[in-house]
Coordinates of N, CA and C in Angstrom, one line a residue:
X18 N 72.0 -71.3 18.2 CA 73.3 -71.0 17.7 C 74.1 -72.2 17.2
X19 N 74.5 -72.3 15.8 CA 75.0 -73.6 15.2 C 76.4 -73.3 14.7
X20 N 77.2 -74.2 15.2 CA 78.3 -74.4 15.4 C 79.2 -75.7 14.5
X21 N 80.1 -75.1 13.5 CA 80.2 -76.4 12.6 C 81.4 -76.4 12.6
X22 N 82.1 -78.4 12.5 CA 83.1 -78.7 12.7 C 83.8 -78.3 12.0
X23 N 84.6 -77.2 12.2 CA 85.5 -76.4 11.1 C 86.5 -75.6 11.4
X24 N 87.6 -75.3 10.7 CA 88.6 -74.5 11.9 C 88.5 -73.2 11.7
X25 N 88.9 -72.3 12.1 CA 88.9 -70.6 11.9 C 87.3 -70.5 11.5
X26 N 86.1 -70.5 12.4 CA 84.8 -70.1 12.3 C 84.9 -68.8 13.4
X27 N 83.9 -68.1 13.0 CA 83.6 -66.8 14.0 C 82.1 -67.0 14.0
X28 N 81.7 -65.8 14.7 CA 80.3 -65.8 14.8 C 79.7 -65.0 13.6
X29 N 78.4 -65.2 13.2 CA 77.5 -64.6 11.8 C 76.3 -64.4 12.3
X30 N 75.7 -63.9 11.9 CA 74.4 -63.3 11.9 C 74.3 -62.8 9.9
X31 N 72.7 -63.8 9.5 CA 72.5 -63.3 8.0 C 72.1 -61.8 8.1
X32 N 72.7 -61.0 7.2 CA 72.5 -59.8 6.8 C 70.7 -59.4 7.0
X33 N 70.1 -60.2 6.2 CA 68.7 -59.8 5.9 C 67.9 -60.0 7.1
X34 N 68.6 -61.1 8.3 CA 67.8 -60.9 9.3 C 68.5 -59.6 10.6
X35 N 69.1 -58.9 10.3 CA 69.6 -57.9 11.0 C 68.8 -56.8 10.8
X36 N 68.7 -56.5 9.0 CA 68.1 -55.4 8.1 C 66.6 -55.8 9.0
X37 N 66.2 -57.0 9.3 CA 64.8 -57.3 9.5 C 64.4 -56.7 11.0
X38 N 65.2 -57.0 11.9 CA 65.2 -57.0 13.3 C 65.5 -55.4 13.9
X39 N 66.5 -55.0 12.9 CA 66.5 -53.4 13.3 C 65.9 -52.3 12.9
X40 N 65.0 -52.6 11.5 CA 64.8 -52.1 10.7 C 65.9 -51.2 9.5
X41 N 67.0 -52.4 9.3 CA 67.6 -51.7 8.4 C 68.8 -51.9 9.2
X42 N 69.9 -51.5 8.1 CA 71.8 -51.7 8.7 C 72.1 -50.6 9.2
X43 N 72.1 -49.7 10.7 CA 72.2 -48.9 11.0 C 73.9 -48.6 10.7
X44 N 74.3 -47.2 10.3 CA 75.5 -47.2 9.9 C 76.3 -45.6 11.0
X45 N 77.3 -45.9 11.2 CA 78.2 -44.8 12.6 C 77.7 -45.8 13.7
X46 N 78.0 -44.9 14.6 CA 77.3 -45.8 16.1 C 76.2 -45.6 16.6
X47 N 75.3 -46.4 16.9 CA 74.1 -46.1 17.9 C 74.0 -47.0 18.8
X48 N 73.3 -46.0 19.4 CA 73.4 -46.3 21.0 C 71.5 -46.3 21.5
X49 N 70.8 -46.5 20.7 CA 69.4 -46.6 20.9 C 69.3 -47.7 21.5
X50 N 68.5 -47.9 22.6 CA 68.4 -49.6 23.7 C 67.7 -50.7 22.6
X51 N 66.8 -50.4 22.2 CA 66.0 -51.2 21.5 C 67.2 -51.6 20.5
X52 N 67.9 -51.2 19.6 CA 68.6 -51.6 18.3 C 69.8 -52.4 19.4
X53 N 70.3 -52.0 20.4 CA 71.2 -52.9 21.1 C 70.5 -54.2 21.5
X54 N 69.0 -54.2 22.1 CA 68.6 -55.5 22.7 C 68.0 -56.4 21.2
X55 N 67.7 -55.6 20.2 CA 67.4 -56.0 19.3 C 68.2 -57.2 18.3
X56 N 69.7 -56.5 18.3 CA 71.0 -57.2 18.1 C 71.0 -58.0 18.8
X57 N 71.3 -58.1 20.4 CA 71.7 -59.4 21.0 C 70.7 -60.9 20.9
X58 N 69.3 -60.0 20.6 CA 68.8 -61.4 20.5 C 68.8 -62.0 19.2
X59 N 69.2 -61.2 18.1 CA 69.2 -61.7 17.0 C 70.4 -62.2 17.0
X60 N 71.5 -62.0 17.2 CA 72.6 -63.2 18.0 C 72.3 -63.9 18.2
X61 N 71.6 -64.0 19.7 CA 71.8 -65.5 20.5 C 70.4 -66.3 19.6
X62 N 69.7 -65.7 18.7 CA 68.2 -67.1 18.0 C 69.0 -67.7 17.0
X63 N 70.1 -66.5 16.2 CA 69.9 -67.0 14.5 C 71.5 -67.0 14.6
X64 N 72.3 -66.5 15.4 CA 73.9 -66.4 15.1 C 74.4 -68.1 14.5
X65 N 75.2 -67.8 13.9 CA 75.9 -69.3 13.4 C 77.3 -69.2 13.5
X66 N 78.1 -70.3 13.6 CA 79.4 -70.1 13.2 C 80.0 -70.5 11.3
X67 N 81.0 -69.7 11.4 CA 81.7 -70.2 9.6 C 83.0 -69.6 9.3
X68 N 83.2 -70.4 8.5 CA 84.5 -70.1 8.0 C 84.8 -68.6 8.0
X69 N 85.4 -68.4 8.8 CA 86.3 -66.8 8.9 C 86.8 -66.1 6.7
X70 N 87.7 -66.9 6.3 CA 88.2 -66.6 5.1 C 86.7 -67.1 4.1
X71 N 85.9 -67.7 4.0 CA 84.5 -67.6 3.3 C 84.0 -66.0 3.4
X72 N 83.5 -65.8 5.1 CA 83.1 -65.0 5.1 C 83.6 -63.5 4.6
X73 N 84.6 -63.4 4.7 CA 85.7 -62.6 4.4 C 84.9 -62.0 2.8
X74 N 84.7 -62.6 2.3 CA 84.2 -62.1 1.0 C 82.5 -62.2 0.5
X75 N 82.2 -62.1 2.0 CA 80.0 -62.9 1.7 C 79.4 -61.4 2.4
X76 N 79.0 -60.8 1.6 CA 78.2 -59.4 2.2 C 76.9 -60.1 2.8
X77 N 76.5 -60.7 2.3 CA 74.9 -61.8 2.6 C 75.1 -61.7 4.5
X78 N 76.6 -62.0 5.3 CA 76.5 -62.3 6.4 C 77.6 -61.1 6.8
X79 N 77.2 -60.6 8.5 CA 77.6 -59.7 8.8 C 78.5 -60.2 9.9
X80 N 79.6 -60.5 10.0 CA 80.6 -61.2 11.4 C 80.2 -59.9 12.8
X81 N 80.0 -60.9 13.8 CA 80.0 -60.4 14.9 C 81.4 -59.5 15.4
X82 N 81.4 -58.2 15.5 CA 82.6 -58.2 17.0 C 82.6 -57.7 17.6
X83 N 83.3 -58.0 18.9 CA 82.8 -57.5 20.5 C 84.3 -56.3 20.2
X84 N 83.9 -55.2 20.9 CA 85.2 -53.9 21.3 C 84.5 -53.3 22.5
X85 N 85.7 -53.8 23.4 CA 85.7 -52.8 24.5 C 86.6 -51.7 24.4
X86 N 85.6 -51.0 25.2 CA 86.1 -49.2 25.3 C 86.7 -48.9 26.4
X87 N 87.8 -49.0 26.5 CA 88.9 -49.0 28.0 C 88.4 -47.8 28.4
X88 N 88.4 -47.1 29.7 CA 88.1 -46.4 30.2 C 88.3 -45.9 31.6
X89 N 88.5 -44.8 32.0 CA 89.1 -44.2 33.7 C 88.0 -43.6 33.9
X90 N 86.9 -43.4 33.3 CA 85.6 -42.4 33.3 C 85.7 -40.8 32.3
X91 N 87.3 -40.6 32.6 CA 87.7 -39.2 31.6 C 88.2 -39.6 30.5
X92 N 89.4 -40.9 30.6 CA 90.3 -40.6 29.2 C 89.6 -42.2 28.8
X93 N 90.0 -42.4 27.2 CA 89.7 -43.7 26.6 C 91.3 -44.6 26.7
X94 N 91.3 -46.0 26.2 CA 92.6 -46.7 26.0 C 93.0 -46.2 24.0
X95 N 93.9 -45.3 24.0 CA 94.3 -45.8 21.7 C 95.1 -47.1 22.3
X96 N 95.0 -48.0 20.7 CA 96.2 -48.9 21.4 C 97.0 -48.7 20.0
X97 N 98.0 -48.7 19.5 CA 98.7 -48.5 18.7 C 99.1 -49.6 17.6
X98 N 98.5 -49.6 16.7 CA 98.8 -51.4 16.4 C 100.4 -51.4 15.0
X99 N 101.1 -52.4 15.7 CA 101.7 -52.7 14.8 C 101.6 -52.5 13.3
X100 N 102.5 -53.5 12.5 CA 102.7 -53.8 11.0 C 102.9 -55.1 11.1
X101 N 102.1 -55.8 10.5 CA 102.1 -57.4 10.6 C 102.3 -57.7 9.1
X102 N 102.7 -58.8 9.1 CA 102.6 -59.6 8.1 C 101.5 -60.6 7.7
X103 N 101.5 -61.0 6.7 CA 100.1 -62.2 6.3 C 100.7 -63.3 6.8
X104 N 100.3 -64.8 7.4 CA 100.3 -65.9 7.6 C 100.0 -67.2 6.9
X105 N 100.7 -67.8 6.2 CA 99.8 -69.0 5.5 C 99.2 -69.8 6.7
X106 N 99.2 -69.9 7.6 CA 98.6 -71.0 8.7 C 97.6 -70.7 9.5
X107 N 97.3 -69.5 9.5 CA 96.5 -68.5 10.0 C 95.8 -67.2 9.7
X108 N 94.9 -66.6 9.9 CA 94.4 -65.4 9.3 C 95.0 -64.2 10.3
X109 N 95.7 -63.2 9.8 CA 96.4 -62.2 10.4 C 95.9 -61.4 9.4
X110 N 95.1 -59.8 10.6 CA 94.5 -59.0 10.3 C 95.6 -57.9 9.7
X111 N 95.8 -57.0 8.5 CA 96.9 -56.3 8.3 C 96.0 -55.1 7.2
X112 N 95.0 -54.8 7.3 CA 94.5 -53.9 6.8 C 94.7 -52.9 7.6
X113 N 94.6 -52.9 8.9 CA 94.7 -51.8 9.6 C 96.3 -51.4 10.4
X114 N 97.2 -51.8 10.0 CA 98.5 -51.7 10.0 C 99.3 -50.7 10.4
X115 N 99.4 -50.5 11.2 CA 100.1 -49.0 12.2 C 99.4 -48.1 12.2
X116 N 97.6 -48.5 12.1 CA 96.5 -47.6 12.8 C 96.6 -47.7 14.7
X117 N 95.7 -46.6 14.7 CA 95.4 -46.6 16.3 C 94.1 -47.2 16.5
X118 N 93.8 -48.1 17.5 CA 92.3 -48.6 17.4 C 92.2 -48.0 18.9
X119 N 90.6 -47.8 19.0 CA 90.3 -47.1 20.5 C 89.4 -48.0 21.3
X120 N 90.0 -49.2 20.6 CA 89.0 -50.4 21.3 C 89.7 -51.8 21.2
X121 N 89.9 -52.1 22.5 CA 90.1 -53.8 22.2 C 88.5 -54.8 22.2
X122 N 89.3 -56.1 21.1 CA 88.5 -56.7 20.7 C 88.7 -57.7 19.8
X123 N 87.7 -58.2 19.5 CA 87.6 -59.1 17.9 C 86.6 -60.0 17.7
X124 N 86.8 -61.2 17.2 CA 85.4 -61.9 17.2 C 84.9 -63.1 18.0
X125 N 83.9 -63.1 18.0 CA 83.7 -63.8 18.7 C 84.2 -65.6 18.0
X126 N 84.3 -66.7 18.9 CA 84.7 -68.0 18.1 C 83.8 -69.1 19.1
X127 N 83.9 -70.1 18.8 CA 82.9 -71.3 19.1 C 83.5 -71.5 20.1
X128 N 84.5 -71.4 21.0 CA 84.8 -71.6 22.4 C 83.6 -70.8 23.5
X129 N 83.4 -69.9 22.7 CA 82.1 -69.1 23.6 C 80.5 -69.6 23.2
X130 N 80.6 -70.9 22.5 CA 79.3 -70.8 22.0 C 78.4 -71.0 22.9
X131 N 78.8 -71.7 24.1 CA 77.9 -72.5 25.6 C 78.0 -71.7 26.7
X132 N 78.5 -70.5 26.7 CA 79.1 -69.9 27.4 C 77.7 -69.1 28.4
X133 N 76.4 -69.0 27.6 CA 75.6 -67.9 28.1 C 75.5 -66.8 27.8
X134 N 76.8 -66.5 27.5 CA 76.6 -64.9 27.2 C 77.8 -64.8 26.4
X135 N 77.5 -65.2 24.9 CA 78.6 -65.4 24.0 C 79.3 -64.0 23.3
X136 N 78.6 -62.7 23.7 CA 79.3 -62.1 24.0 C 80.3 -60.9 24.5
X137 N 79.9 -60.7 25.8 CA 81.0 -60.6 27.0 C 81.9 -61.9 27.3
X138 N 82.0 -63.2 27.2 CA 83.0 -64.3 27.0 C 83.4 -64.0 26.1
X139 N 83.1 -63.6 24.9 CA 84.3 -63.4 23.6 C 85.3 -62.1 24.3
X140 N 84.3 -61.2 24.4 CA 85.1 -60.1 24.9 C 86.0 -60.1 26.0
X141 N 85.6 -60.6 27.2 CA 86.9 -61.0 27.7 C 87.9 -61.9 28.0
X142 N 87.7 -62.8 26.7 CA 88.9 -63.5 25.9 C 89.8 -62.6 25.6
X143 N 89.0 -61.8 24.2 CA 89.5 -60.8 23.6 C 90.6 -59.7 24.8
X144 N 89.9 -59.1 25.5 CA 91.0 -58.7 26.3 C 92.3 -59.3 27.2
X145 N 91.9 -60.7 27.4 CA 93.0 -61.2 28.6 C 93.9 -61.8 27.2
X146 N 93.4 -61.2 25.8 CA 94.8 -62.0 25.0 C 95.4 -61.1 24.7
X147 N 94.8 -59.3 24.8 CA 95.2 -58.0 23.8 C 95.7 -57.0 25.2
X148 N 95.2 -57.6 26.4 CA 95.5 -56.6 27.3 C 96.2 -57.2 28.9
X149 N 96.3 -56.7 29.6 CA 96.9 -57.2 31.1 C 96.1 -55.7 31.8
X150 N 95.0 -56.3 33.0 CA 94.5 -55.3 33.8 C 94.9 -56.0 35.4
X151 N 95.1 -54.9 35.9 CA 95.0 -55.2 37.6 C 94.3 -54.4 38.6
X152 N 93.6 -54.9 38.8 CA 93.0 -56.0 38.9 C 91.7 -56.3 37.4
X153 N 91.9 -57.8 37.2 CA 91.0 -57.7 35.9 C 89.4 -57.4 36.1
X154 N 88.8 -56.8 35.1 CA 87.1 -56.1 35.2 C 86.4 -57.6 35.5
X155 N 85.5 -57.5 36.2 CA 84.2 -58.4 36.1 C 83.4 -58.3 35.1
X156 N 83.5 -60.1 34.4 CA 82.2 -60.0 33.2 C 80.9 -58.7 33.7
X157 N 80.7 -58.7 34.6 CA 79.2 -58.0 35.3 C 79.5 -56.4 34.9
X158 N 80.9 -56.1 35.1 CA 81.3 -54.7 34.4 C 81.8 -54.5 33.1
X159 N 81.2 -55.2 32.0 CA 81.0 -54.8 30.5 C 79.9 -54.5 30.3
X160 N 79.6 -53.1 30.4 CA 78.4 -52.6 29.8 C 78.0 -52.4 28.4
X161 N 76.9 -52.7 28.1 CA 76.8 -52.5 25.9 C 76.8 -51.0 26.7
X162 N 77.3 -50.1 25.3 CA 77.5 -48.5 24.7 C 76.5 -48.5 23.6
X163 N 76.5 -49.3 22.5 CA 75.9 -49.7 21.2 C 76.4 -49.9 20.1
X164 N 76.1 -50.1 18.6 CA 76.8 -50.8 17.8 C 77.4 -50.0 17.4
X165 N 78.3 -50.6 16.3 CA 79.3 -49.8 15.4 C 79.3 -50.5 13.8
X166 N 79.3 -49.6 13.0 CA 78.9 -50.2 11.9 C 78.8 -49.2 10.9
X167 N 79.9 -49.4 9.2 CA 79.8 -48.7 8.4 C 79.7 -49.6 7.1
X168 N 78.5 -50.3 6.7 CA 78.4 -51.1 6.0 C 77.5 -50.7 5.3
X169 N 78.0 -49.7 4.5 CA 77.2 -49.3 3.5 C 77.2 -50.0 1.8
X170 N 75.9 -49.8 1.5 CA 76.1 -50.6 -0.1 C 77.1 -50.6 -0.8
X171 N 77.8 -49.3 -0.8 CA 78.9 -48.5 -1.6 C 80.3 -48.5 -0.9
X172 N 80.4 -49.2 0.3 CA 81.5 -49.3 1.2 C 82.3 -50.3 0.5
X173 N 83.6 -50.3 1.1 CA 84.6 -51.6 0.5 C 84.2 -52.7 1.2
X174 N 84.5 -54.2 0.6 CA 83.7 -55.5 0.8 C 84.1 -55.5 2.7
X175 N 85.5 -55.2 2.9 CA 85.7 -55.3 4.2 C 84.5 -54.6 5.1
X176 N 84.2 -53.5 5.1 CA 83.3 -52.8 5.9 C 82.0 -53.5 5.5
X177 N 81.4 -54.5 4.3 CA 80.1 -54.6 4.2 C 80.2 -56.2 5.8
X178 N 81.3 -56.5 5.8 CA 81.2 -58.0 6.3 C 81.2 -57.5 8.2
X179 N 81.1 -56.9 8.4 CA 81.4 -56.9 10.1 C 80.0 -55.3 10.8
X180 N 79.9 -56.0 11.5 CA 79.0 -55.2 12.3 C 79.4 -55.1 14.0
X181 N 79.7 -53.8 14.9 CA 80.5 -54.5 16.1 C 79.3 -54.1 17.0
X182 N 79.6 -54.6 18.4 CA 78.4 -54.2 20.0 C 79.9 -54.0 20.5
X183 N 79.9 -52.4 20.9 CA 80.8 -51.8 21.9 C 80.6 -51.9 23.1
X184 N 81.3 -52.3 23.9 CA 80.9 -52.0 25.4 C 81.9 -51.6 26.1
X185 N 81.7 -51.3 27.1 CA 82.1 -50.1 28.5 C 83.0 -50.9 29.1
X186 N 84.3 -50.6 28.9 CA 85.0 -51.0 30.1 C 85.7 -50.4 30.7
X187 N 85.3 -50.6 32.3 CA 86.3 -49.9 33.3 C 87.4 -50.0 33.9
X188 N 88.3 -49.5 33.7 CA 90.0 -49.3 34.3 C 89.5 -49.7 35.9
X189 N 90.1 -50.8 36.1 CA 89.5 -50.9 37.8 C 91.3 -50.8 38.3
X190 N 91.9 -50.3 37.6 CA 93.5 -50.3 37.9 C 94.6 -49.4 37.3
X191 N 95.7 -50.6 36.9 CA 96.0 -50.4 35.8 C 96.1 -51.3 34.3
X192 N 96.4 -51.0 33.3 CA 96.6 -51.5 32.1 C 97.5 -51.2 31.7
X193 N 98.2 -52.6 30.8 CA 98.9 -52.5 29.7 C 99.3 -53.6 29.3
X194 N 99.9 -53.4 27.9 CA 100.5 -54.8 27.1 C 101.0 -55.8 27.4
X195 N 100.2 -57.0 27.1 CA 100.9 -58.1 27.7 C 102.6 -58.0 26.9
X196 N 103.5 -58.7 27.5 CA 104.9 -58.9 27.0 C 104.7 -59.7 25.5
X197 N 105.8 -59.0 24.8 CA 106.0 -59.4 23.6 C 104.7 -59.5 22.6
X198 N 103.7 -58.4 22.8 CA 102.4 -58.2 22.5 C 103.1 -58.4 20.7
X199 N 101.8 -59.4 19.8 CA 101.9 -59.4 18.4 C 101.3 -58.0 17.5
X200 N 100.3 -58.0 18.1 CA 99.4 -56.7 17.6 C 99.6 -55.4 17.8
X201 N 100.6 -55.0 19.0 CA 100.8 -53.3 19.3 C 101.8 -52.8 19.8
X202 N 102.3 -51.5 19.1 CA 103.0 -51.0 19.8 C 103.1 -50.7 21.7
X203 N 102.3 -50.0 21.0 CA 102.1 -49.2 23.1 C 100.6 -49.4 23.0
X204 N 99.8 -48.6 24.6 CA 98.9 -48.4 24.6 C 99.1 -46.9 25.4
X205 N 97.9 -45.9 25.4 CA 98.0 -45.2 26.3 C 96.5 -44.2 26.9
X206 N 96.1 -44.0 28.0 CA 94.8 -43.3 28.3 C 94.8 -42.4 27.6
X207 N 94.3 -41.6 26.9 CA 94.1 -40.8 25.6 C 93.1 -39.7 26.6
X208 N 93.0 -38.1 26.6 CA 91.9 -37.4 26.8 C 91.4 -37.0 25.6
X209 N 90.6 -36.1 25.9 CA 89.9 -35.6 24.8 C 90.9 -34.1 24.1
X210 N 91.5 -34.1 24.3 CA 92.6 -33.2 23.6 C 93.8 -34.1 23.2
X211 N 93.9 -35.5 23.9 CA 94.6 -36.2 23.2 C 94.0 -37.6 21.8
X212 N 92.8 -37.1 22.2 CA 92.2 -37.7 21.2 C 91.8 -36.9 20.1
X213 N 91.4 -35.8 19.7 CA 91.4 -34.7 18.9 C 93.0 -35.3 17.8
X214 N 94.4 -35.2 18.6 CA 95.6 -34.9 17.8 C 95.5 -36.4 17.0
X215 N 94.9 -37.4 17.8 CA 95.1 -39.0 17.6 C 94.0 -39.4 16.6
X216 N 93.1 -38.5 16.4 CA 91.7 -38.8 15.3 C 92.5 -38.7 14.1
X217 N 92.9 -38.3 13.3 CA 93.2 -38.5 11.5 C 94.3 -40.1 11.7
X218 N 95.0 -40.3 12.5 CA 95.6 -41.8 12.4 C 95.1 -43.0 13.3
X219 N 93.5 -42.9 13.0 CA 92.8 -43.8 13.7 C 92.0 -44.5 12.5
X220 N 92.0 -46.3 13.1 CA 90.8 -46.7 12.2 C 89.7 -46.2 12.4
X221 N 88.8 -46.8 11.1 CA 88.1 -46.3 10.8 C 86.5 -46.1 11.9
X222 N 86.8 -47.2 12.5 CA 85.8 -47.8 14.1 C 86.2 -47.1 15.2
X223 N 87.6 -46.6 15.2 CA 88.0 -45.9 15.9 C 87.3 -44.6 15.8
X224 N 87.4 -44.1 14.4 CA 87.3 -42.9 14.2 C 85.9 -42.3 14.8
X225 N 84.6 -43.3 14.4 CA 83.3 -43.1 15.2 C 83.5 -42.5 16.0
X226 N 84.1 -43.9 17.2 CA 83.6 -43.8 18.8 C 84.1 -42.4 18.9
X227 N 85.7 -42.1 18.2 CA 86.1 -40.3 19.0 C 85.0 -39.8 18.5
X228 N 84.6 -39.3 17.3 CA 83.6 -38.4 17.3 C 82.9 -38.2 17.9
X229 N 82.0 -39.8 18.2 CA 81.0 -39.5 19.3 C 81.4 -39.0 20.6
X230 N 83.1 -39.4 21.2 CA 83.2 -39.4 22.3 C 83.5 -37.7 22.8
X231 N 83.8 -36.7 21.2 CA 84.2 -35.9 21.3 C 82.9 -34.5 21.1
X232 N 81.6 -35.6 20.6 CA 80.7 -34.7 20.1 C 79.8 -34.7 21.5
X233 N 80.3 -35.8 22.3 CA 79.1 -36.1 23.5 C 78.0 -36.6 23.1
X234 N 77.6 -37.5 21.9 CA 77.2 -38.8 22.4 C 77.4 -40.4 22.3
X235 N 78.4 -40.0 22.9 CA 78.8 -41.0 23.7 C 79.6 -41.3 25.1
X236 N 79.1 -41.2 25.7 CA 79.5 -41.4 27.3 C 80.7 -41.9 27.9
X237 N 81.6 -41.5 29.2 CA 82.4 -42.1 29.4 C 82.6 -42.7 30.9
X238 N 80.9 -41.8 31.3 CA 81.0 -42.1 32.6 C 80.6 -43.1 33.1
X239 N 81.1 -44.1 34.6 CA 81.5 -45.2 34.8 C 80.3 -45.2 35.5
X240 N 79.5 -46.2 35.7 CA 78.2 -46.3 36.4 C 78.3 -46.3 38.3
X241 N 77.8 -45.7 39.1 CA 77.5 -45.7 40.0 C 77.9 -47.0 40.8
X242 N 77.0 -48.4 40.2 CA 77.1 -49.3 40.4 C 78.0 -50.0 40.4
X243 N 78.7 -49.6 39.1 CA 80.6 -50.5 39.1 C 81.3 -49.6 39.6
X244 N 81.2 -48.5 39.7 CA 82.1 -48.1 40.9 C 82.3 -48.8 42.3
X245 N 81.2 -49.0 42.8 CA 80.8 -49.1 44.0 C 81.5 -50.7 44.0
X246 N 81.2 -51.2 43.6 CA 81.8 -52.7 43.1 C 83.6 -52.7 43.1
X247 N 84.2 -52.0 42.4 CA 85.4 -51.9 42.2 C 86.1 -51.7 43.3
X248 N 85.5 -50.9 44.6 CA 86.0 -50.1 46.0 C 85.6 -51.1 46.7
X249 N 85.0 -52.5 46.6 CA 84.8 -52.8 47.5 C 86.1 -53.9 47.9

């Protein structure tokens, strides 16, 4: 994994070696093991870091991002996101602008490059900057779900540039917004009747996971094993 002295880099992975490793840009979410183990190692051989605003407009490379799927075992986390503005100093995301996302997250960055496991360390970065849990989950309790990805030929350049690995995270408490959060209104456990009313004002990643979560496949239940962990 190569990492270059540069500011605002995320993590990449080239397009053609993804198309190569999975056989192809798998598009909605899958949750097949092989296409999840298949992604992470094509991460951790060939991932690189780069310029965030390059990438921004290079379909050739697909940006990594990690989203966890908050979870009680029944209901999911929407988080409600703000209306932001653009930044000259910084990249501020405003495409998705008073959408609901059903996942925290984002990308991974070179602070996690040594990390081991670059990405559950992104991810729970990602959360301890977008969320406040109590008690906080153990790296050991982010489970992959599978990818997320609508990067189709004929898609807008935003959707060709990003490919995500969802994972499982469990409410070992409670949750909610850190103070003076930049990114969200509220957050709130959502069921599946409250996710039904909340699907037409969801992004578009969002929109997936409900389907799947609403079609049954995709799971909510919390493993045996991190239960057992959480009670102790």
């Amino acid at each position: 994994m190569v990492a270059q002295a540069m500011e605002q880099q995320v993590l990449c992975v080239r397009r053609a070696t993804l198309q190569e490793r999975l056989g192809g840009i798998p598009l909605g979410l899958t949750v097949d093991q092989e296409a999840l183990t298949a992604f992470q190692e094509a991460v951790r051989s060939t991932g690189e870091f780069r310029p965030r605003p390059a990438l921004e407009e290079d379909p050739t490379y697909l940006q990594v991002i990690v989203q966890g799927l908050v979870t009680d075992g029944a209901s999911v986390l929407a988080l409600f996101r703000k209306s932001r503005e653009p930044q000259t100093d910084r990249f501020v995301e405003t495409r998705h602008n008073a959408k609901i996302a059903l996942s925290s997250g984002g990308h991974v960055e070179p602070v996690e490059a040594n990390s081991g496991d670059v990405l559950r360390a992104a991810l729970e970065r990602e959360l301890s900057e977008e969320l406040v849990f109590t008690p906080v989950p153990p790296r050991s309790a982010l489970l992959p779900l599978g990818l997320v990805c609508n990067a189709a030929p004929d898609a807008s350049l935003f959707h060709r540039v990003h490919m995500g690995m969802v994972f499982l995270v469990p409410v070992p408490g409670a949750v909610h917004l850190p103070e003076g959060s930049n990114e969200f209104e509220h957050v709130e456990l959502a069921g599946r009747d409250r996710l039904r009313e909340l699907l037409p004002r969801m992004e578009e990643w969002g929109q997936i996971l409900a389907d799947a979560i609403l079609d049954g496949r995709l799971s909510l239940d919390i493993p045996e094993t991190v239960v057992a962990k959480k009670r102790r």
